[in-house]
Each structure stands twice: as structure tokens, then as C-alpha cells.
mmCIF file of N, CA and C in Angstrom:
data_model
loop_
_atom_site.group_PDB
_atom_site.id
_atom_site.type_symbol
_atom_site.label_atom_id
_atom_site.label_comp_id
_atom_site.label_asym_id
_atom_site.label_seq_id
_atom_site.Cartn_x
_atom_site.Cartn_y
_atom_site.Cartn_z
ATOM 1 N N UNK K 1 -11.785 -3.775 -0.402
ATOM 2 C CA UNK K 1 -10.435 -3.757 -0.914
ATOM 3 C C UNK K 1 -9.476 -3.469 0.246
ATOM 4 N N UNK K 2 -8.403 -4.211 0.290
ATOM 5 C CA UNK K 2 -7.355 -4.013 1.281
ATOM 6 C C UNK K 2 -6.108 -3.529 0.548
ATOM 7 N N UNK K 3 -5.439 -2.538 1.106
ATOM 8 C CA UNK K 3 -4.235 -1.982 0.500
ATOM 9 C C UNK K 3 -3.049 -2.282 1.418
ATOM 10 N N UNK K 4 -1.970 -2.751 0.808
ATOM 11 C CA UNK K 4 -0.724 -2.975 1.534
ATOM 12 C C UNK K 4 0.275 -1.942 1.059
ATOM 13 N N UNK K 5 0.857 -1.211 1.993
ATOM 14 C CA UNK K 5 1.857 -0.191 1.678
ATOM 15 C C UNK K 5 3.196 -0.653 2.229
ATOM 16 N N UNK K 6 4.206 -0.691 1.372
ATOM 17 C CA UNK K 6 5.557 -1.074 1.779
ATOM 18 C C UNK K 6 6.450 0.136 1.605
ATOM 19 N N UNK K 7 6.990 0.652 2.717
ATOM 20 C CA UNK K 7 7.821 1.844 2.688
ATOM 21 C C UNK K 7 9.283 1.462 2.483
ATOM 22 N N UNK K 8 9.894 2.009 1.460
ATOM 23 C CA UNK K 8 11.287 1.717 1.165
ATOM 24 C C UNK K 8 12.221 2.319 2.208
ATOM 25 N N UNK K 9 11.796 3.409 2.838
ATOM 26 C CA UNK K 9 12.647 4.085 3.823
ATOM 27 C C UNK K 9 12.259 3.770 5.260
ATOM 28 N N UNK K 10 11.310 2.886 5.481
ATOM 29 C CA UNK K 10 10.906 2.534 6.830
ATOM 30 C C UNK K 10 10.188 3.644 7.577
ATOM 31 N N UNK K 11 9.283 4.343 6.920
ATOM 32 C CA UNK K 11 8.561 5.466 7.513
ATOM 33 C C UNK K 11 7.138 5.075 7.871
ATOM 34 N N UNK K 12 6.942 3.900 8.414
ATOM 35 C CA UNK K 12 5.592 3.388 8.659
ATOM 36 C C UNK K 12 4.798 4.275 9.610
ATOM 37 N N UNK K 13 5.432 4.852 10.613
ATOM 38 C CA UNK K 13 4.715 5.694 11.569
ATOM 39 C C UNK K 13 4.106 6.916 10.896
ATOM 40 N N UNK K 14 4.882 7.574 10.048
ATOM 41 C CA UNK K 14 4.375 8.770 9.358
ATOM 42 C C UNK K 14 3.316 8.407 8.325
ATOM 43 N N UNK K 15 3.502 7.301 7.618
ATOM 44 C CA UNK K 15 2.511 6.860 6.630
ATOM 45 C C UNK K 15 1.235 6.424 7.339
ATOM 46 N N UNK K 16 1.366 5.831 8.511
ATOM 47 C CA UNK K 16 0.205 5.413 9.296
ATOM 48 C C UNK K 16 -0.670 6.612 9.636
ATOM 49 N N UNK K 17 -0.056 7.703 10.045
ATOM 50 C CA UNK K 17 -0.802 8.920 10.375
ATOM 51 C C UNK K 17 -1.476 9.485 9.123
ATOM 52 N N UNK K 18 -0.773 9.522 8.005
ATOM 53 C CA UNK K 18 -1.349 10.039 6.754
ATOM 54 C C UNK K 18 -2.501 9.159 6.277
ATOM 55 N N UNK K 19 -2.406 7.856 6.490
ATOM 56 C CA UNK K 19 -3.433 6.925 6.026
ATOM 57 C C UNK K 19 -4.740 7.039 6.794
ATOM 58 N N UNK K 20 -4.664 7.453 8.045
ATOM 59 C CA UNK K 20 -5.879 7.526 8.858
ATOM 60 C C UNK K 20 -6.857 8.587 8.366
ATOM 61 N N UNK K 21 -6.406 9.520 7.550
ATOM 62 C CA UNK K 21 -7.322 10.523 6.992
ATOM 63 C C UNK K 21 -8.266 9.920 5.965
ATOM 64 N N UNK K 22 -7.855 8.828 5.303
ATOM 65 C CA UNK K 22 -8.639 8.252 4.217
ATOM 66 C C UNK K 22 -9.165 6.853 4.521
ATOM 67 N N UNK K 23 -8.606 6.211 5.529
ATOM 68 C CA UNK K 23 -8.942 4.819 5.815
ATOM 69 C C UNK K 23 -9.437 4.676 7.245
ATOM 70 N N UNK K 24 -10.654 4.132 7.442
ATOM 71 C CA UNK K 24 -11.145 3.949 8.803
ATOM 72 C C UNK K 24 -10.399 2.853 9.565
ATOM 73 N N UNK K 25 -9.773 1.943 8.832
ATOM 74 C CA UNK K 25 -9.037 0.852 9.479
ATOM 75 C C UNK K 25 -7.612 0.815 8.951
ATOM 76 N N UNK K 26 -6.637 1.039 9.830
ATOM 77 C CA UNK K 26 -5.219 1.058 9.464
ATOM 78 C C UNK K 26 -4.449 0.274 10.516
ATOM 79 N N UNK K 27 -3.515 -0.549 10.046
ATOM 80 C CA UNK K 27 -2.719 -1.352 10.976
ATOM 81 C C UNK K 27 -1.286 -1.472 10.474
ATOM 82 N N UNK K 28 -0.339 -1.186 11.348
ATOM 83 C CA UNK K 28 1.078 -1.337 11.004
ATOM 84 C C UNK K 28 1.492 -2.775 11.269
ATOM 85 N N UNK K 29 2.113 -3.393 10.278
ATOM 86 C CA UNK K 29 2.594 -4.763 10.421
ATOM 87 C C UNK K 29 3.974 -4.758 11.078
ATOM 88 N N UNK K 30 4.828 -3.860 10.638
ATOM 89 C CA UNK K 30 6.157 -3.659 11.214
ATOM 90 C C UNK K 30 6.601 -2.245 10.847
ATOM 91 N N UNK K 31 7.885 -1.942 10.949
ATOM 92 C CA UNK K 31 8.348 -0.578 10.699
ATOM 93 C C UNK K 31 8.332 -0.183 9.220
ATOM 94 N N UNK K 32 8.068 -1.139 8.332
ATOM 95 C CA UNK K 32 8.072 -0.826 6.898
ATOM 96 C C UNK K 32 6.769 -1.167 6.184
ATOM 97 N N UNK K 33 5.805 -1.781 6.868
ATOM 98 C CA UNK K 33 4.584 -2.236 6.197
ATOM 99 C C UNK K 33 3.333 -1.801 6.943
ATOM 100 N N UNK K 34 2.337 -1.371 6.160
ATOM 101 C CA UNK K 34 1.055 -0.934 6.701
ATOM 102 C C UNK K 34 -0.058 -1.532 5.853
ATOM 103 N N UNK K 35 -1.079 -2.063 6.515
ATOM 104 C CA UNK K 35 -2.308 -2.483 5.848
ATOM 105 C C UNK K 35 -3.369 -1.438 6.130
ATOM 106 N N UNK K 36 -4.163 -1.082 5.122
ATOM 107 C CA UNK K 36 -5.262 -0.155 5.349
ATOM 108 C C UNK K 36 -6.435 -0.521 4.448
ATOM 109 N N UNK K 37 -7.617 -0.099 4.880
ATOM 110 C CA UNK K 37 -8.845 -0.345 4.136
ATOM 111 C C UNK K 37 -9.479 1.012 3.846
ATOM 112 N N UNK K 38 -9.314 1.521 2.613
ATOM 113 C CA UNK K 38 -9.927 2.808 2.271
ATOM 114 C C UNK K 38 -11.446 2.721 2.344
ATOM 115 N N UNK K 39 -12.081 3.807 2.769
ATOM 116 C CA UNK K 39 -13.536 3.834 2.891
ATOM 117 C C UNK K 39 -14.199 3.656 1.524
ATOM 118 N N UNK K 40 -13.647 4.278 0.487
ATOM 119 C CA UNK K 40 -14.167 4.148 -0.880
ATOM 120 C C UNK K 40 -12.982 4.082 -1.843
ATOM 121 N N UNK K 41 -13.267 3.768 -3.091
ATOM 122 C CA UNK K 41 -12.202 3.753 -4.096
ATOM 123 C C UNK K 41 -11.601 5.147 -4.272
ATOM 124 N N UNK K 42 -12.425 6.165 -4.162
ATOM 125 C CA UNK K 42 -11.934 7.544 -4.268
ATOM 126 C C UNK K 42 -10.975 7.872 -3.125
ATOM 127 N N UNK K 43 -11.267 7.397 -1.941
ATOM 128 C CA UNK K 43 -10.349 7.602 -0.815
ATOM 129 C C UNK K 43 -9.019 6.895 -1.059
ATOM 130 N N UNK K 44 -9.063 5.737 -1.693
ATOM 131 C CA UNK K 44 -7.824 5.032 -2.038
ATOM 132 C C UNK K 44 -6.969 5.852 -2.984
ATOM 133 N N UNK K 45 -7.589 6.443 -4.003
ATOM 134 C CA UNK K 45 -6.850 7.299 -4.940
ATOM 135 C C UNK K 45 -6.282 8.524 -4.225
ATOM 136 N N UNK K 46 -7.083 9.133 -3.357
ATOM 137 C CA UNK K 46 -6.613 10.302 -2.614
ATOM 138 C C UNK K 46 -5.442 9.941 -1.701
ATOM 139 N N UNK K 47 -5.475 8.757 -1.125
ATOM 140 C CA UNK K 47 -4.366 8.296 -0.286
ATOM 141 C C UNK K 47 -3.075 8.226 -1.091
ATOM 142 N N UNK K 48 -3.132 7.615 -2.277
ATOM 143 C CA UNK K 48 -1.933 7.487 -3.111
ATOM 144 C C UNK K 48 -1.424 8.846 -3.567
ATOM 145 N N UNK K 49 -2.326 9.739 -3.929
ATOM 146 C CA UNK K 49 -1.925 11.089 -4.356
ATOM 147 C C UNK K 49 -1.259 11.835 -3.208
ATOM 148 N N UNK K 50 -1.825 11.727 -2.015
ATOM 149 C CA UNK K 50 -1.258 12.408 -0.848
ATOM 150 C C UNK K 50 0.130 11.869 -0.511
ATOM 151 N N UNK K 51 0.288 10.555 -0.528
ATOM 152 C CA UNK K 51 1.591 9.968 -0.227
ATOM 153 C C UNK K 51 2.639 10.393 -1.246
ATOM 154 N N UNK K 52 2.251 10.434 -2.526
ATOM 155 C CA UNK K 52 3.191 10.857 -3.566
ATOM 156 C C UNK K 52 3.539 12.333 -3.415
ATOM 157 N N UNK K 53 2.549 13.151 -3.115
ATOM 158 C CA UNK K 53 2.783 14.592 -2.971
ATOM 159 C C UNK K 53 3.700 14.898 -1.793
ATOM 160 N N UNK K 54 3.584 14.121 -0.719
ATOM 161 C CA UNK K 54 4.414 14.346 0.463
ATOM 162 C C UNK K 54 5.792 13.708 0.356
ATOM 163 N N UNK K 55 6.058 13.017 -0.743
ATOM 164 C CA UNK K 55 7.399 12.511 -1.012
ATOM 165 C C UNK K 55 7.738 11.150 -0.431
ATOM 166 N N UNK K 56 6.737 10.386 -0.026
ATOM 167 C CA UNK K 56 7.009 9.042 0.492
ATOM 168 C C UNK K 56 7.348 8.101 -0.652
ATOM 169 N N UNK K 57 8.313 7.234 -0.441
ATOM 170 C CA UNK K 57 8.644 6.193 -1.418
ATOM 171 C C UNK K 57 7.938 4.927 -0.968
ATOM 172 N N UNK K 58 6.808 4.629 -1.606
ATOM 173 C CA UNK K 58 5.932 3.547 -1.175
ATOM 174 C C UNK K 58 5.610 2.634 -2.352
ATOM 175 N N UNK K 59 5.674 1.332 -2.109
ATOM 176 C CA UNK K 59 5.157 0.349 -3.055
ATOM 177 C C UNK K 59 3.787 -0.052 -2.537
ATOM 178 N N UNK K 60 2.778 -0.025 -3.392
ATOM 179 C CA UNK K 60 1.413 -0.312 -2.947
ATOM 180 C C UNK K 60 0.826 -1.442 -3.765
ATOM 181 N N UNK K 61 0.094 -2.297 -3.079
ATOM 182 C CA UNK K 61 -0.633 -3.377 -3.724
ATOM 183 C C UNK K 61 -2.015 -3.464 -3.113
ATOM 184 N N UNK K 62 -2.989 -3.876 -3.903
ATOM 185 C CA UNK K 62 -4.361 -3.977 -3.411
ATOM 186 C C UNK K 62 -4.934 -5.333 -3.764
ATOM 187 N N UNK K 63 -5.837 -5.800 -2.931
ATOM 188 C CA UNK K 63 -6.479 -7.078 -3.180
ATOM 189 C C UNK K 63 -7.641 -7.284 -2.240
ATOM 190 N N UNK K 64 -8.321 -8.407 -2.412
ATOM 191 C CA UNK K 64 -9.470 -8.718 -1.563
ATOM 192 C C UNK K 64 -9.056 -9.298 -0.220
ATOM 193 N N UNK K 65 -7.811 -9.713 -0.098
ATOM 194 C CA UNK K 65 -7.319 -10.231 1.180
ATOM 195 C C UNK K 65 -5.950 -9.612 1.472
ATOM 196 N N UNK K 66 -5.538 -9.722 2.729
ATOM 197 C CA UNK K 66 -4.231 -9.179 3.123
ATOM 198 C C UNK K 66 -3.105 -9.868 2.368
ATOM 199 N N UNK K 67 -3.216 -11.167 2.176
ATOM 200 C CA UNK K 67 -2.173 -11.925 1.485
ATOM 201 C C UNK K 67 -2.004 -11.449 0.050
ATOM 202 N N UNK K 68 -3.102 -11.311 -0.674
ATOM 203 C CA UNK K 68 -3.034 -10.876 -2.074
ATOM 204 C C UNK K 68 -2.485 -9.455 -2.171
ATOM 205 N N UNK K 69 -2.925 -8.572 -1.289
ATOM 206 C CA UNK K 69 -2.431 -7.185 -1.304
ATOM 207 C C UNK K 69 -0.935 -7.142 -1.009
ATOM 208 N N UNK K 70 -0.488 -7.935 -0.038
ATOM 209 C CA UNK K 70 0.942 -7.942 0.314
ATOM 210 C C UNK K 70 1.783 -8.518 -0.819
ATOM 211 N N UNK K 71 1.320 -9.599 -1.432
ATOM 212 C CA UNK K 71 2.064 -10.178 -2.552
ATOM 213 C C UNK K 71 2.144 -9.205 -3.721
ATOM 214 N N UNK K 72 1.060 -8.466 -3.954
ATOM 215 C CA UNK K 72 1.052 -7.500 -5.059
ATOM 216 C C UNK K 72 2.088 -6.405 -4.854
ATOM 217 N N UNK K 73 2.217 -5.893 -3.646
ATOM 218 C CA UNK K 73 3.189 -4.821 -3.423
ATOM 219 C C UNK K 73 4.618 -5.353 -3.336
ATOM 220 N N UNK K 74 4.816 -6.513 -2.739
ATOM 221 C CA UNK K 74 6.178 -7.050 -2.621
ATOM 222 C C UNK K 74 6.720 -7.537 -3.964
ATOM 223 N N UNK K 75 5.837 -7.895 -4.885
ATOM 224 C CA UNK K 75 6.275 -8.279 -6.227
ATOM 225 C C UNK K 75 6.944 -7.110 -6.940
ATOM 226 N N UNK K 76 6.551 -5.890 -6.602
ATOM 227 C CA UNK K 76 7.155 -4.704 -7.222
ATOM 228 C C UNK K 76 8.628 -4.548 -6.852
ATOM 229 N N UNK K 77 9.067 -5.201 -5.785
ATOM 230 C CA UNK K 77 10.476 -5.130 -5.381
ATOM 231 C C UNK K 77 11.357 -6.007 -6.250
ATOM 232 N N UNK K 78 10.781 -6.887 -7.033
ATOM 233 C CA UNK K 78 11.528 -7.822 -7.881
ATOM 234 C C UNK K 78 11.431 -7.379 -9.339
ATOM 235 N N UNK K 79 12.310 -6.498 -9.799
ATOM 236 C CA UNK K 79 12.191 -5.963 -11.158
ATOM 237 C C UNK K 79 12.400 -7.008 -12.247
ATOM 238 N N UNK K 80 13.037 -8.127 -11.930
ATOM 239 C CA UNK K 80 13.299 -9.132 -12.960
ATOM 240 C C UNK K 80 12.090 -10.029 -13.228
ATOM 241 N N UNK K 81 11.067 -9.993 -12.370
ATOM 242 C CA UNK K 81 9.879 -10.813 -12.584
ATOM 243 C C UNK K 81 8.957 -10.158 -13.609
ATOM 244 N N UNK K 82 8.289 -10.945 -14.440
ATOM 245 C CA UNK K 82 7.335 -10.361 -15.395
ATOM 246 C C UNK K 82 6.130 -9.798 -14.646
ATOM 247 N N UNK K 83 5.617 -8.692 -15.136
ATOM 248 C CA UNK K 83 4.465 -8.062 -14.510
ATOM 249 C C UNK K 83 3.230 -8.281 -15.370
ATOM 250 N N UNK K 84 2.156 -8.646 -14.711
ATOM 251 C CA UNK K 84 0.884 -8.786 -15.399
ATOM 252 C C UNK K 84 -0.209 -8.271 -14.486
ATOM 253 N N UNK K 85 -1.171 -7.632 -15.077
ATOM 254 C CA UNK K 85 -2.342 -7.209 -14.317
ATOM 255 C C UNK K 85 -3.349 -8.344 -14.363
ATOM 256 N N UNK K 86 -3.768 -8.787 -13.222
ATOM 257 C CA UNK K 86 -4.725 -9.892 -13.136
ATOM 258 C C UNK K 86 -6.052 -9.352 -12.655
ATOM 259 N N UNK K 87 -7.108 -9.762 -13.302
ATOM 260 C CA UNK K 87 -8.444 -9.421 -12.847
ATOM 261 C C UNK K 87 -9.131 -10.723 -12.485
ATOM 262 N N UNK K 88 -9.439 -10.848 -11.217
ATOM 263 C CA UNK K 88 -10.090 -12.055 -10.728
ATOM 264 C C UNK K 88 -11.490 -11.682 -10.276
ATOM 265 N N UNK K 89 -12.473 -12.298 -10.863
ATOM 266 C CA UNK K 89 -13.874 -11.999 -10.490
ATOM 267 C C UNK K 89 -14.401 -13.011 -9.517
#
């Protein structure tokens, strides 16, 4: 699973440091976007809890590829679009 984090306040550097505690592979795309690969699903949940507890405003999307994860998180920026949970096997 790949997670894409989009920071509304442009805090990619600080989120990058926080993400390294739970993800062995983390990469900043630019000043507002970070891709990370949590070691386990539990680490992914812990990452989201930690970011929320520390007060980061982050939109997160997950998928099997970077493209799907990025589209999932960027779709959250468009409140007028219908939301559906998709399960692709």
C-alpha cells in the first residue's frame, strides 16, 4: 500500500520527519506532498493518528500505486464531487 499525504499548510518537511517513524520508505514530491509506504497496516493507522494528534491538516489517500493514492487524496480537495469508496481486487 502506498499513501499520499497532501498538506494544506505546506508542512511537508515536518510531516516527512513524522512519517519516517512508521514508514521505511518516504519521499517528498514537493513542499505540500509526500508519498510513504507504511511497514504494516497498523503503522499506517498509527501514522494518521500521530499526524492528527500533532495538529497537521493533511488529506490522505491510499492505493496500490502512486497515481491511485495521489488521485484519492486530491479528490478530497473537490467537495462538489461525489464520493464513493471503491474496492478493487
